[in-house]
């Protein structure tokens, strides 16, 4: 399928030299199952050959969301194994709880050979554990002979190599790249148009209108089943950053994971701003009136998805990636996007989905790995254009796309759906995407899911804030200090976020909350981010 598998074969061949007798030339042959045989030329006529023991499988950690299957069950990865002979023992973990498990793996030293998948390690972890020797530097293994696909990628896009190079000059991990076919909106806000018709209301355009619509959904039996108490007017979950994307209506854009943003070039902590307080007050009002799912802060993504896909509709408003998040066998067109709402002070904005280098920690090799060259040659195939086109687009050759003319341009064969993708191509965290702008020509037709995403974008384009805190690398000293600061500050912030939304009290507790944040070192947190930003801007 691909033309750059030679690097891995070269590594295997090099590994065989240890078995060659002094002064003798040996021929090597690879069996179908990845075993390698070495045959002595002095004994060519003999039927006997010396068989080298097959390599043990590589232990590679990967993270899955609830609906995702292990890479061991995905045809694209099975094909890669068949082509390379490299066997993988995929050590899977669920996304919920991965942060804690990841910390325990490093603390115990019970590490896999490598970590694999979109953002499986944070930037801070890459630098921290790389400097401690638990992740090994890999820059010397990125060579034309060993990793031709990575070399070509970095030659075309030197900014990506620069972006993954740590302040100490080493590269400890490989990236996830979002390019090629892109969208501007990650999680649109959906509303049930049939429910709107049932309660005789128009699409809400302001936060107050949204509240009025949600109230009608709750009180007027919007799903029409005769039970006015089974509707969930509005729901969200942790995978969406809860309700933070809607904070733009109050004049602030809150990245729920970091609460760090840029305003006119200055670093701010969003969760200490008055606009943040106003947003929390609004959502608390929705909670108090029973307009938000009471399980919004506790249900996992599987339970959330089940609510969205229920045959008898239960949820009126929610966010998700696209229609696959809510379409079922009965209804596929009853939800439509809600444009950014106008808030009480006239603010109207929506987060812009980031492109380019979206994750620095998507593949890293640990110090327990026995053969780094072998692993680097294997992962290089993930960055090969045809492979990454399939993985990034979740499009399987022979099922969804086909090169009918033999010119390397793939045409649509069958519309891709979650059902016909499952088990064929990776669809989430268990892949590394690297489909860059220069590879767009490989697909004759824009993928159907990107056509849908771009149509959704139309409701949000023009409302995006264009200034964001970039993906910087902190120094190891900063990483160590941030680890303590962020544990305390973000942990406390997120605790109060959930408490205030559900139970209220932000008006009376706000000043004490700000004081506690400052006592925890909030100003130092901001100073570190400002210093890293300055270095980033100077490079």
Short mmCIF file of C-alpha atoms in Angstrom, two decimals:
data_model
loop_
_atom_site.label_atom_id
_atom_site.label_comp_id
_atom_site.label_asym_id
_atom_site.label_seq_id
_atom_site.Cartn_x
_atom_site.Cartn_y
_atom_site.Cartn_z
CA UNK A 1 0.00 0.00 0.00
CA UNK A 2 2.86 2.35 0.73
CA UNK A 3 6.27 2.95 -0.73
CA UNK A 4 8.34 3.90 2.29
CA UNK A 5 8.41 0.68 4.29
CA UNK A 6 12.07 0.13 3.43
CA UNK A 7 13.31 1.91 6.54
CA UNK A 8 11.87 -0.69 8.86
CA UNK A 9 13.29 -3.49 6.75
CA UNK A 10 16.72 -1.86 7.02
CA UNK A 11 16.45 -1.84 10.80
CA UNK A 12 15.58 -5.53 10.80
CA UNK A 13 18.52 -6.23 8.53
CA UNK A 14 20.87 -4.32 10.81
CA UNK A 15 19.60 -6.29 13.78
CA UNK A 16 20.58 -9.52 12.05
CA UNK A 17 24.26 -8.67 11.81
CA UNK A 18 24.82 -9.97 15.31
CA UNK A 19 23.92 -13.44 14.06
CA UNK A 20 26.35 -13.41 11.12
CA UNK A 21 29.51 -15.51 11.44
CA UNK A 22 32.86 -13.77 11.07
CA UNK A 23 34.04 -13.78 7.46
CA UNK A 24 30.75 -15.23 6.19
CA UNK A 25 28.03 -13.60 4.11
CA UNK A 26 24.47 -14.39 5.11
CA UNK A 27 21.17 -14.02 3.25
CA UNK A 28 18.10 -12.90 5.17
CA UNK A 29 14.51 -13.80 4.51
CA UNK A 30 11.45 -12.50 6.32
CA UNK A 31 8.53 -14.84 6.80
CA UNK A 32 4.92 -13.79 6.48
CA UNK A 33 4.46 -13.56 10.22
CA UNK A 34 7.38 -11.23 10.79
CA UNK A 35 9.96 -13.89 11.69
CA UNK A 36 13.36 -13.41 10.09
CA UNK A 37 15.49 -16.29 8.85
CA UNK A 38 19.23 -16.10 8.30
CA UNK A 39 20.68 -18.59 5.84
CA UNK A 40 24.37 -19.28 5.56
CA UNK A 41 25.68 -19.06 1.98
CA UNK A 42 28.16 -21.84 2.76
CA UNK A 43 25.21 -24.18 3.18
CA UNK A 44 22.90 -23.01 0.40
CA UNK A 45 22.12 -26.51 -0.70
CA UNK A 46 20.86 -27.54 2.71
CA UNK A 47 17.18 -27.39 3.60
CA UNK A 48 18.08 -26.31 7.09
CA UNK A 49 18.30 -22.67 8.09
CA UNK A 50 19.00 -20.81 11.29
CA UNK A 51 15.79 -19.17 12.50
CA UNK A 52 16.01 -16.07 14.62
CA UNK A 53 13.47 -15.88 17.38
CA UNK A 54 10.52 -13.65 16.51
CA UNK A 55 10.56 -10.27 18.24
CA UNK A 56 8.35 -9.88 21.28
CA UNK A 57 5.34 -7.59 20.76
CA UNK A 58 5.82 -3.93 21.62
CA UNK A 59 3.83 -2.71 24.60
CA UNK A 60 2.15 0.53 23.56
CA UNK A 61 -0.33 2.50 25.69
CA UNK A 62 -3.34 4.07 24.00
CA UNK A 63 -6.43 5.90 25.28
CA UNK A 64 -10.01 5.20 24.16
CA UNK A 65 -13.28 7.02 24.56
CA UNK A 66 -16.30 4.95 25.55
CA UNK A 67 -17.46 4.04 22.03
CA UNK A 68 -14.01 3.37 20.57
CA UNK A 69 -12.47 -0.04 20.00
CA UNK A 70 -8.89 -1.10 20.62
CA UNK A 71 -6.44 -0.60 17.73
CA UNK A 72 -6.00 -4.39 17.86
CA UNK A 73 -9.51 -4.64 16.39
CA UNK A 74 -9.03 -1.97 13.70
CA UNK A 75 -8.30 -3.17 10.15
CA UNK A 76 -5.98 -0.28 9.32
CA UNK A 77 -3.68 -1.23 12.20
CA UNK A 78 -3.98 -4.92 11.35
CA UNK A 79 -2.79 -4.12 7.84
CA UNK A 80 0.13 -2.16 9.24
CA UNK A 81 1.10 -5.16 11.34
CA UNK A 82 0.87 -7.46 8.33
CA UNK A 83 3.03 -5.14 6.22
CA UNK A 84 5.71 -4.48 8.81
CA UNK A 85 5.63 -7.68 10.84
CA UNK A 86 5.66 -5.53 13.98
CA UNK A 87 3.30 -6.93 16.58
CA UNK A 88 1.77 -4.58 19.13
CA UNK A 89 0.34 -5.35 22.54
CA UNK A 90 -2.05 -2.40 22.78
CA UNK A 91 -2.51 -1.43 26.42
CA UNK A 92 -5.84 0.39 26.38
CA UNK A 93 -7.22 2.78 28.98
CA UNK A 94 -10.46 4.74 29.04
CA UNK A 95 -10.29 8.50 28.70
CA UNK A 96 -12.17 8.93 31.96
CA UNK A 97 -9.53 8.45 34.64
CA UNK A 98 -6.56 8.49 32.24
CA UNK A 99 -4.95 11.53 33.86
CA UNK A 100 -4.72 9.75 37.20
CA UNK A 101 -3.60 6.46 35.66
CA UNK A 102 -0.94 8.22 33.61
CA UNK A 103 0.51 9.80 36.74
CA UNK A 104 0.54 6.41 38.49
CA UNK A 105 2.38 4.77 35.59
CA UNK A 106 5.21 7.28 35.80
CA UNK A 107 5.27 7.27 39.61
CA UNK A 108 5.51 3.47 39.74
CA UNK A 109 7.90 3.11 36.82
CA UNK A 110 5.61 0.46 35.35
CA UNK A 111 5.76 1.99 31.89
CA UNK A 112 4.94 0.67 28.42
CA UNK A 113 7.50 0.78 25.63
CA UNK A 114 5.71 3.80 24.20
CA UNK A 115 2.66 6.06 24.42
CA UNK A 116 0.59 6.48 21.24
CA UNK A 117 -2.38 8.61 20.21
CA UNK A 118 -3.68 12.14 19.93
CA UNK A 119 -2.50 14.12 22.95
CA UNK A 120 -1.88 11.06 25.10
CA UNK A 121 0.75 13.06 27.00
CA UNK A 122 0.56 16.76 27.86
CA UNK A 123 3.31 19.13 26.81
CA UNK A 124 4.36 19.50 30.44
CA UNK A 125 4.61 15.74 30.92
CA UNK A 126 6.73 15.36 27.79
CA UNK A 127 9.27 17.85 29.09
CA UNK A 128 9.12 16.71 32.72
CA UNK A 129 9.55 13.00 32.09
CA UNK A 130 11.94 13.60 29.21
CA UNK A 131 14.29 15.61 31.40
CA UNK A 132 14.05 12.89 34.05
CA UNK A 133 15.10 10.22 31.56
CA UNK A 134 11.79 8.34 31.61
CA UNK A 135 11.09 9.42 28.01
CA UNK A 136 14.08 9.22 25.70
CA UNK A 137 15.30 11.84 23.19
CA UNK A 138 14.51 10.76 19.64
CA UNK A 139 15.92 13.55 17.45
CA UNK A 140 18.96 11.45 16.45
CA UNK A 141 16.63 8.77 15.07
CA UNK A 142 14.82 11.14 12.71
CA UNK A 143 16.92 10.39 9.64
CA UNK A 144 16.22 9.85 5.92
CA UNK A 145 17.24 6.20 6.25
CA UNK A 146 15.17 5.39 9.32
CA UNK A 147 12.21 7.77 9.21
CA UNK A 148 11.81 9.09 5.65
CA UNK A 149 8.21 10.19 6.16
CA UNK A 150 8.99 12.27 9.24
CA UNK A 151 12.00 13.82 7.53
CA UNK A 152 9.85 14.80 4.55
CA UNK A 153 7.16 16.22 6.84
CA UNK A 154 9.64 18.36 8.77
CA UNK A 155 11.39 19.50 5.60
CA UNK A 156 8.08 20.80 4.26
CA UNK A 157 6.91 22.18 7.60
CA UNK A 158 9.99 23.10 9.67
CA UNK A 159 7.74 24.91 12.14
CA UNK A 160 6.40 21.54 13.31
CA UNK A 161 9.85 20.24 14.16
CA UNK A 162 10.62 23.52 15.89
CA UNK A 163 7.35 23.23 17.80
CA UNK A 164 8.21 19.82 19.28
CA UNK A 165 11.80 20.72 20.15
CA UNK A 166 12.06 21.23 23.90
CA UNK A 167 13.97 24.15 25.47
CA UNK A 168 16.88 21.77 26.19
CA UNK A 169 17.21 21.07 22.45
CA UNK A 170 15.84 17.53 22.55
CA UNK A 171 12.78 16.03 20.89
CA UNK A 172 10.99 13.68 23.27
CA UNK A 173 7.75 13.13 21.35
CA UNK A 174 6.04 13.32 17.97
CA UNK A 175 3.10 15.56 17.10
CA UNK A 176 -0.55 15.50 16.13
CA UNK A 177 -1.18 17.87 13.22
CA UNK A 178 -4.51 19.28 12.10
CA UNK A 179 -4.30 20.51 8.53
CA UNK A 180 -5.66 19.74 5.08
CA UNK A 181 -9.43 19.77 5.36
CA UNK A 182 -10.18 21.84 8.44
CA UNK A 183 -13.11 23.34 10.27
CA UNK A 184 -13.35 26.38 12.52
CA UNK A 185 -15.87 25.16 15.09
CA UNK A 186 -15.26 22.17 17.33
CA UNK A 187 -18.54 21.66 19.18
CA UNK A 188 -21.56 23.50 17.72
CA UNK A 189 -24.55 24.14 19.94
CA UNK A 190 -27.55 22.14 18.70
CA UNK A 191 -31.27 22.66 19.32
CA UNK A 192 -34.21 20.42 18.47
CA UNK A 193 -36.14 22.24 15.74
CA UNK A 194 -39.20 20.02 16.19
CA UNK A 195 -39.33 20.99 19.85
CA UNK A 196 -39.15 24.65 18.85
CA UNK A 197 -42.16 24.14 16.56
CA UNK A 198 -44.01 22.23 19.28
CA UNK A 199 -43.70 25.13 21.74
CA UNK A 200 -44.27 27.75 19.01
CA UNK A 201 -40.94 29.53 19.51
CA UNK A 202 -38.22 30.84 17.21
CA UNK A 203 -34.52 30.10 17.25
CA UNK A 204 -33.05 31.89 20.31
CA UNK A 205 -30.59 34.68 19.54
CA UNK A 206 -29.82 35.92 23.07
CA UNK A 207 -29.08 34.30 26.41
CA UNK A 208 -32.47 35.43 27.74
CA UNK A 209 -34.26 33.98 24.72
CA UNK A 210 -32.43 30.69 25.27
CA UNK A 211 -33.66 30.62 28.86
CA UNK A 212 -37.22 31.23 27.68
CA UNK A 213 -36.97 28.40 25.13
CA UNK A 214 -35.54 25.99 27.71
CA UNK A 215 -38.38 26.87 30.07
CA UNK A 216 -40.92 26.10 27.36
CA UNK A 217 -39.19 22.77 26.63
CA UNK A 218 -39.47 21.87 30.31
CA UNK A 219 -43.08 22.93 30.85
CA UNK A 220 -44.86 22.16 27.56
CA UNK A 221 -44.16 18.49 26.84
CA UNK A 222 -41.87 19.39 23.95
CA UNK A 223 -41.39 15.79 22.79
CA UNK A 224 -45.14 15.28 22.70
CA UNK A 225 -45.32 11.96 24.55
CA UNK A 226 -47.87 13.16 27.12
CA UNK A 227 -45.28 13.40 29.91
CA UNK A 228 -44.16 16.96 30.61
CA UNK A 229 -41.53 15.80 33.11
CA UNK A 230 -39.22 13.63 30.98
CA UNK A 231 -37.64 16.38 28.88
CA UNK A 232 -34.07 17.51 29.58
CA UNK A 233 -34.00 21.08 28.26
CA UNK A 234 -30.19 21.39 28.17
CA UNK A 235 -27.33 18.99 28.86
CA UNK A 236 -23.52 18.93 28.64
CA UNK A 237 -20.60 16.88 29.93
CA UNK A 238 -16.92 17.14 30.79
CA UNK A 239 -15.68 16.14 27.33
CA UNK A 240 -17.16 19.38 25.98
CA UNK A 241 -15.69 21.61 28.68
CA UNK A 242 -19.18 21.70 30.24
CA UNK A 243 -20.77 25.05 29.26
CA UNK A 244 -17.60 27.11 28.83
CA UNK A 245 -17.97 27.61 25.08
CA UNK A 246 -21.06 29.72 25.75
CA UNK A 247 -19.15 32.13 28.00
CA UNK A 248 -18.41 34.23 24.89
CA UNK A 249 -21.89 35.72 25.30
CA UNK A 250 -20.63 37.30 28.53
CA UNK A 251 -17.43 38.74 27.08
CA UNK A 252 -14.90 36.03 27.87
CA UNK A 253 -13.69 32.83 26.26
CA UNK A 254 -12.82 30.22 28.83
CA UNK A 255 -10.61 27.25 27.97
CA UNK A 256 -11.91 24.93 30.65
CA UNK A 257 -8.68 22.89 30.69
CA UNK A 258 -6.36 25.79 31.48
CA UNK A 259 -8.44 28.95 32.07
CA UNK A 260 -5.55 30.82 30.39
CA UNK A 261 -6.22 33.33 27.61
CA UNK A 262 -4.69 36.32 25.86
CA UNK A 263 -6.34 39.74 25.78
CA UNK A 264 -4.47 42.40 23.80
CA UNK A 265 -1.24 40.48 24.25
CA UNK A 266 -1.60 40.09 28.03
CA UNK A 267 -2.05 36.77 29.80
CA UNK A 268 -5.19 36.52 31.93
CA UNK A 269 -6.70 33.83 34.12
CA UNK A 270 -10.25 33.71 32.80
CA UNK A 271 -11.72 32.21 35.97
CA UNK A 272 -10.76 35.34 37.91
CA UNK A 273 -12.51 37.82 35.61
CA UNK A 274 -15.88 39.53 36.31
CA UNK A 275 -17.24 38.25 32.96
CA UNK A 276 -16.61 34.69 34.15
CA UNK A 277 -18.54 35.41 37.32
CA UNK A 278 -21.47 36.73 35.29
CA UNK A 279 -21.49 33.61 33.10
CA UNK A 280 -21.54 31.33 36.15
CA UNK A 281 -24.45 33.30 37.59
CA UNK A 282 -26.43 32.83 34.37
CA UNK A 283 -25.96 29.07 34.31
CA UNK A 284 -26.73 28.79 38.00
CA UNK A 285 -30.05 30.44 37.21
CA UNK A 286 -30.73 27.72 34.63
CA UNK A 287 -29.84 25.02 37.14
CA UNK A 288 -32.09 26.55 39.81
CA UNK A 289 -35.07 26.39 37.47
CA UNK A 290 -34.39 22.79 36.46
CA UNK A 291 -33.38 23.69 32.90
CA UNK A 292 -30.02 21.86 32.90
CA UNK A 293 -29.53 18.11 33.24
CA UNK A 294 -28.99 17.30 36.91
CA UNK A 295 -26.40 14.70 35.80
CA UNK A 296 -24.44 17.18 33.66
CA UNK A 297 -21.43 17.08 36.00
CA UNK A 298 -21.56 13.37 36.78
CA UNK A 299 -22.57 11.32 33.72
CA UNK A 300 -19.83 9.90 31.52
CA UNK A 301 -19.66 10.29 27.74
CA UNK A 302 -21.43 6.96 27.16
CA UNK A 303 -24.45 7.98 29.25
CA UNK A 304 -24.44 11.44 27.65
CA UNK A 305 -24.39 9.92 24.17
CA UNK A 306 -27.22 7.59 25.07
CA UNK A 307 -29.38 10.57 26.02
CA UNK A 308 -28.63 12.36 22.76
CA UNK A 309 -29.34 9.32 20.61
CA UNK A 310 -32.51 8.16 22.34
CA UNK A 311 -35.22 7.17 19.88
CA UNK A 312 -37.76 9.27 21.76
CA UNK A 313 -35.94 12.57 22.03
CA UNK A 314 -35.11 13.61 25.59
CA UNK A 315 -32.63 16.49 25.22
CA UNK A 316 -33.47 19.85 23.66
CA UNK A 317 -30.10 21.65 23.58
CA UNK A 318 -26.53 20.32 23.72
CA UNK A 319 -23.12 20.45 22.05
CA UNK A 320 -21.41 17.72 20.05
CA UNK A 321 -18.94 17.35 17.16
CA UNK A 322 -21.54 16.82 14.41
CA UNK A 323 -24.70 14.88 13.56
CA UNK A 324 -23.14 11.51 14.42
CA UNK A 325 -23.43 12.63 18.04
CA UNK A 326 -27.23 12.58 17.96
CA UNK A 327 -28.59 10.94 14.76
CA UNK A 328 -30.30 7.59 15.21
CA UNK A 329 -32.16 5.13 12.97
CA UNK A 330 -35.40 7.07 13.34
CA UNK A 331 -34.34 10.71 13.17
CA UNK A 332 -31.39 12.26 11.37
CA UNK A 333 -32.40 15.88 10.80
CA UNK A 334 -34.27 17.17 13.84
CA UNK A 335 -31.36 19.16 15.35
CA UNK A 336 -29.93 22.37 13.90
CA UNK A 337 -27.06 24.63 15.03
CA UNK A 338 -27.65 27.67 17.24
CA UNK A 339 -25.52 30.67 16.20
CA UNK A 340 -23.51 32.38 18.96
CA UNK A 341 -25.86 33.99 21.45
CA UNK A 342 -25.81 37.68 22.31
CA UNK A 343 -25.26 38.22 26.01
CA UNK A 344 -26.69 40.85 28.39
CA UNK A 345 -23.97 43.37 27.47
CA UNK A 346 -24.02 42.75 23.74
CA UNK A 347 -21.10 40.31 23.59
CA UNK A 348 -21.24 37.57 20.96
CA UNK A 349 -18.32 35.20 20.27
CA UNK A 350 -17.46 31.51 19.93
CA UNK A 351 -14.15 29.64 20.39
CA UNK A 352 -12.08 29.03 17.27
CA UNK A 353 -10.86 25.48 16.76
CA UNK A 354 -7.07 25.47 16.68
CA UNK A 355 -5.08 24.12 13.71
CA UNK A 356 -1.54 23.11 12.89
CA UNK A 357 0.41 21.57 15.73
CA UNK A 358 -2.44 20.57 18.03
CA UNK A 359 -0.54 18.18 20.29
CA UNK A 360 3.17 17.72 20.96
CA UNK A 361 2.78 14.53 22.99
CA UNK A 362 1.20 12.02 20.61
CA UNK A 363 4.03 9.46 20.48
CA UNK A 364 6.82 9.03 23.01
CA UNK A 365 9.21 6.17 23.73
CA UNK A 366 10.06 5.27 27.32
CA UNK A 367 13.43 4.26 28.72
CA UNK A 368 12.18 0.66 29.00
CA UNK A 369 12.04 0.23 25.22
CA UNK A 370 14.73 -2.20 24.05
CA UNK A 371 15.09 -1.06 20.42
CA UNK A 372 14.43 2.60 19.68
CA UNK A 373 15.34 2.33 16.00
CA UNK A 374 12.81 -0.45 15.53
CA UNK A 375 10.05 1.62 17.13
CA UNK A 376 10.92 4.81 15.25
CA UNK A 377 10.92 2.96 11.94
CA UNK A 378 7.49 1.54 12.83
CA UNK A 379 5.89 4.83 13.86
CA UNK A 380 7.26 6.54 10.75
CA UNK A 381 4.67 4.57 8.76
CA UNK A 382 1.91 6.35 10.69
CA UNK A 383 3.11 9.61 9.10
CA UNK A 384 3.18 8.12 5.57
CA UNK A 385 0.73 10.10 3.38
CA UNK A 386 -1.66 7.28 2.39
CA UNK A 387 -1.80 5.90 5.93
CA UNK A 388 -2.30 9.29 7.54
CA UNK A 389 -4.94 10.19 4.96
CA UNK A 390 -6.94 7.15 6.10
CA UNK A 391 -6.34 7.66 9.81
CA UNK A 392 -6.87 11.41 9.80
CA UNK A 393 -10.00 11.31 7.66
CA UNK A 394 -11.34 8.03 9.10
CA UNK A 395 -11.66 6.82 5.51
CA UNK A 396 -10.74 3.24 4.61
CA UNK A 397 -9.46 2.42 1.14
CA UNK A 398 -11.73 -0.16 -0.44
CA UNK A 399 -14.69 0.76 1.75
CA UNK A 400 -15.09 4.54 1.77
CA UNK A 401 -12.63 5.58 -0.95
CA UNK A 402 -10.95 4.04 -4.00
CA UNK A 403 -8.18 5.02 -6.42
CA UNK A 404 -10.12 4.06 -9.53
CA UNK A 405 -7.67 5.57 -12.05
CA UNK A 406 -4.45 4.52 -10.39
CA UNK A 407 -3.22 8.09 -10.19
CA UNK A 408 -3.07 8.32 -6.41
CA UNK A 409 -6.28 10.36 -6.21
CA UNK A 410 -9.00 8.69 -4.15
CA UNK A 411 -12.68 9.06 -4.97
CA UNK A 412 -15.64 8.45 -2.69
CA UNK A 413 -16.90 4.88 -2.90
CA UNK A 414 -19.39 4.85 -0.03
CA UNK A 415 -20.45 7.51 2.43
CA UNK A 416 -18.56 7.11 5.69
CA UNK A 417 -20.66 6.52 8.80
CA UNK A 418 -19.78 5.63 12.37
CA UNK A 419 -21.10 2.15 11.71
CA UNK A 420 -19.01 1.40 8.63
CA UNK A 421 -15.93 3.05 10.15
CA UNK A 422 -15.97 1.11 13.42
CA UNK A 423 -13.41 -1.67 13.24
CA UNK A 424 -12.03 -0.33 9.95
CA UNK A 425 -10.28 2.94 10.83
CA UNK A 426 -9.48 4.72 14.09
CA UNK A 427 -11.92 7.50 14.93
CA UNK A 428 -10.63 9.26 18.02
CA UNK A 429 -7.75 9.35 20.49
CA UNK A 430 -6.34 6.04 19.23
CA UNK A 431 -4.81 7.65 16.13
CA UNK A 432 -2.26 10.25 15.16
CA UNK A 433 -3.40 12.71 12.51
CA UNK A 434 -0.88 14.38 10.22
CA UNK A 435 -2.92 15.24 7.12
CA UNK A 436 -1.28 18.47 5.99
CA UNK A 437 -2.34 21.06 3.41
CA UNK A 438 -0.09 19.63 0.71
CA UNK A 439 -1.92 16.27 0.83
CA UNK A 440 -5.41 17.56 0.07
CA UNK A 441 -4.98 16.61 -3.60
CA UNK A 442 -5.11 12.91 -2.61
CA UNK A 443 -8.88 13.11 -2.05
CA UNK A 444 -10.96 14.01 -5.09
CA UNK A 445 -13.99 14.78 -2.94
CA UNK A 446 -14.04 16.60 0.34
CA UNK A 447 -15.00 14.00 2.98
CA UNK A 448 -18.71 14.04 3.79
CA UNK A 449 -18.07 14.75 7.45
CA UNK A 450 -15.97 17.79 6.54
CA UNK A 451 -18.70 19.05 4.21
CA UNK A 452 -21.07 18.86 7.17
CA UNK A 453 -18.58 20.50 9.52
CA UNK A 454 -17.97 23.37 7.10
CA UNK A 455 -21.73 23.91 6.78
CA UNK A 456 -21.93 24.08 10.56
CA UNK A 457 -19.05 26.55 10.57
CA UNK A 458 -21.18 28.99 8.62
CA UNK A 459 -23.26 29.64 11.73
CA UNK A 460 -20.13 30.61 13.71
CA UNK A 461 -17.70 32.16 11.25
CA UNK A 462 -17.22 35.83 11.96
CA UNK A 463 -17.75 35.37 15.70
CA UNK A 464 -14.40 33.83 16.56
CA UNK A 465 -11.88 35.53 18.79
CA UNK A 466 -8.59 35.34 16.89
CA UNK A 467 -6.18 35.91 19.80
CA UNK A 468 -5.25 32.80 21.76
CA UNK A 469 -2.46 31.66 24.04
CA UNK A 470 -0.17 29.59 21.77
CA UNK A 471 1.23 26.11 22.39
CA UNK A 472 4.47 27.02 24.09
CA UNK A 473 7.13 24.88 25.72
CA UNK A 474 7.88 25.71 29.34
CA UNK A 475 11.31 25.12 30.87
CA UNK A 476 11.68 22.13 33.17
CA UNK A 477 11.85 24.46 36.17
CA UNK A 478 8.61 26.10 35.04
CA UNK A 479 6.98 22.72 34.45
CA UNK A 480 7.83 21.59 37.97
CA UNK A 481 6.52 24.81 39.47
CA UNK A 482 3.39 24.76 37.30
CA UNK A 483 2.64 21.19 38.34
CA UNK A 484 2.09 22.37 41.90
CA UNK A 485 0.40 25.65 41.00
CA UNK A 486 -2.02 24.12 38.50
CA UNK A 487 -2.97 21.25 40.80
CA UNK A 488 -4.04 23.70 43.47
CA UNK A 489 -5.38 26.58 41.38
CA UNK A 490 -7.15 24.75 38.57
CA UNK A 491 -8.39 22.06 40.92
CA UNK A 492 -9.95 24.70 43.17
CA UNK A 493 -11.30 26.65 40.20
CA UNK A 494 -13.02 23.63 38.70
CA UNK A 495 -14.45 22.60 42.05
CA UNK A 496 -16.06 26.01 42.45
CA UNK A 497 -17.18 26.07 38.80
CA UNK A 498 -19.32 22.98 39.39
CA UNK A 499 -20.47 24.01 42.86
CA UNK A 500 -21.51 27.53 41.90
CA UNK A 501 -23.32 26.44 38.75
CA UNK A 502 -25.34 23.83 40.59
CA UNK A 503 -25.74 25.35 44.04
CA UNK A 504 -25.09 29.08 43.66
CA UNK A 505 -23.22 31.27 46.13
CA UNK A 506 -20.77 32.97 43.79
CA UNK A 507 -22.02 36.45 44.73
CA UNK A 508 -21.15 36.01 48.40
CA UNK A 509 -18.02 33.90 47.91
CA UNK A 510 -16.34 35.65 44.95
CA UNK A 511 -13.97 37.88 46.93
CA UNK A 512 -12.86 35.03 49.17
CA UNK A 513 -12.37 32.88 46.07
CA UNK A 514 -10.11 35.49 44.45
CA UNK A 515 -8.10 35.82 47.65
CA UNK A 516 -7.61 32.06 47.85
CA UNK A 517 -6.48 31.93 44.22
CA UNK A 518 -3.90 34.61 44.91
CA UNK A 519 -2.79 32.84 48.08
CA UNK A 520 -2.30 29.70 45.98
CA UNK A 521 0.02 31.58 43.62
CA UNK A 522 -2.20 32.83 40.80
CA UNK A 523 0.08 35.76 40.00
CA UNK A 524 3.05 33.43 39.74
CA UNK A 525 1.06 31.17 37.40
CA UNK A 526 0.41 34.16 35.14
CA UNK A 527 4.06 35.29 35.30
CA UNK A 528 5.27 31.89 34.13
CA UNK A 529 2.87 31.93 31.20
CA UNK A 530 3.99 35.47 30.30
CA UNK A 531 7.67 34.46 30.36
CA UNK A 532 7.01 31.45 28.13
CA UNK A 533 4.97 33.62 25.76
CA UNK A 534 7.80 36.14 25.50
CA UNK A 535 10.28 33.37 24.56
CA UNK A 536 7.81 32.03 22.01
CA UNK A 537 7.38 35.47 20.42
CA UNK A 538 11.14 36.04 20.26
CA UNK A 539 11.86 32.79 18.39
#
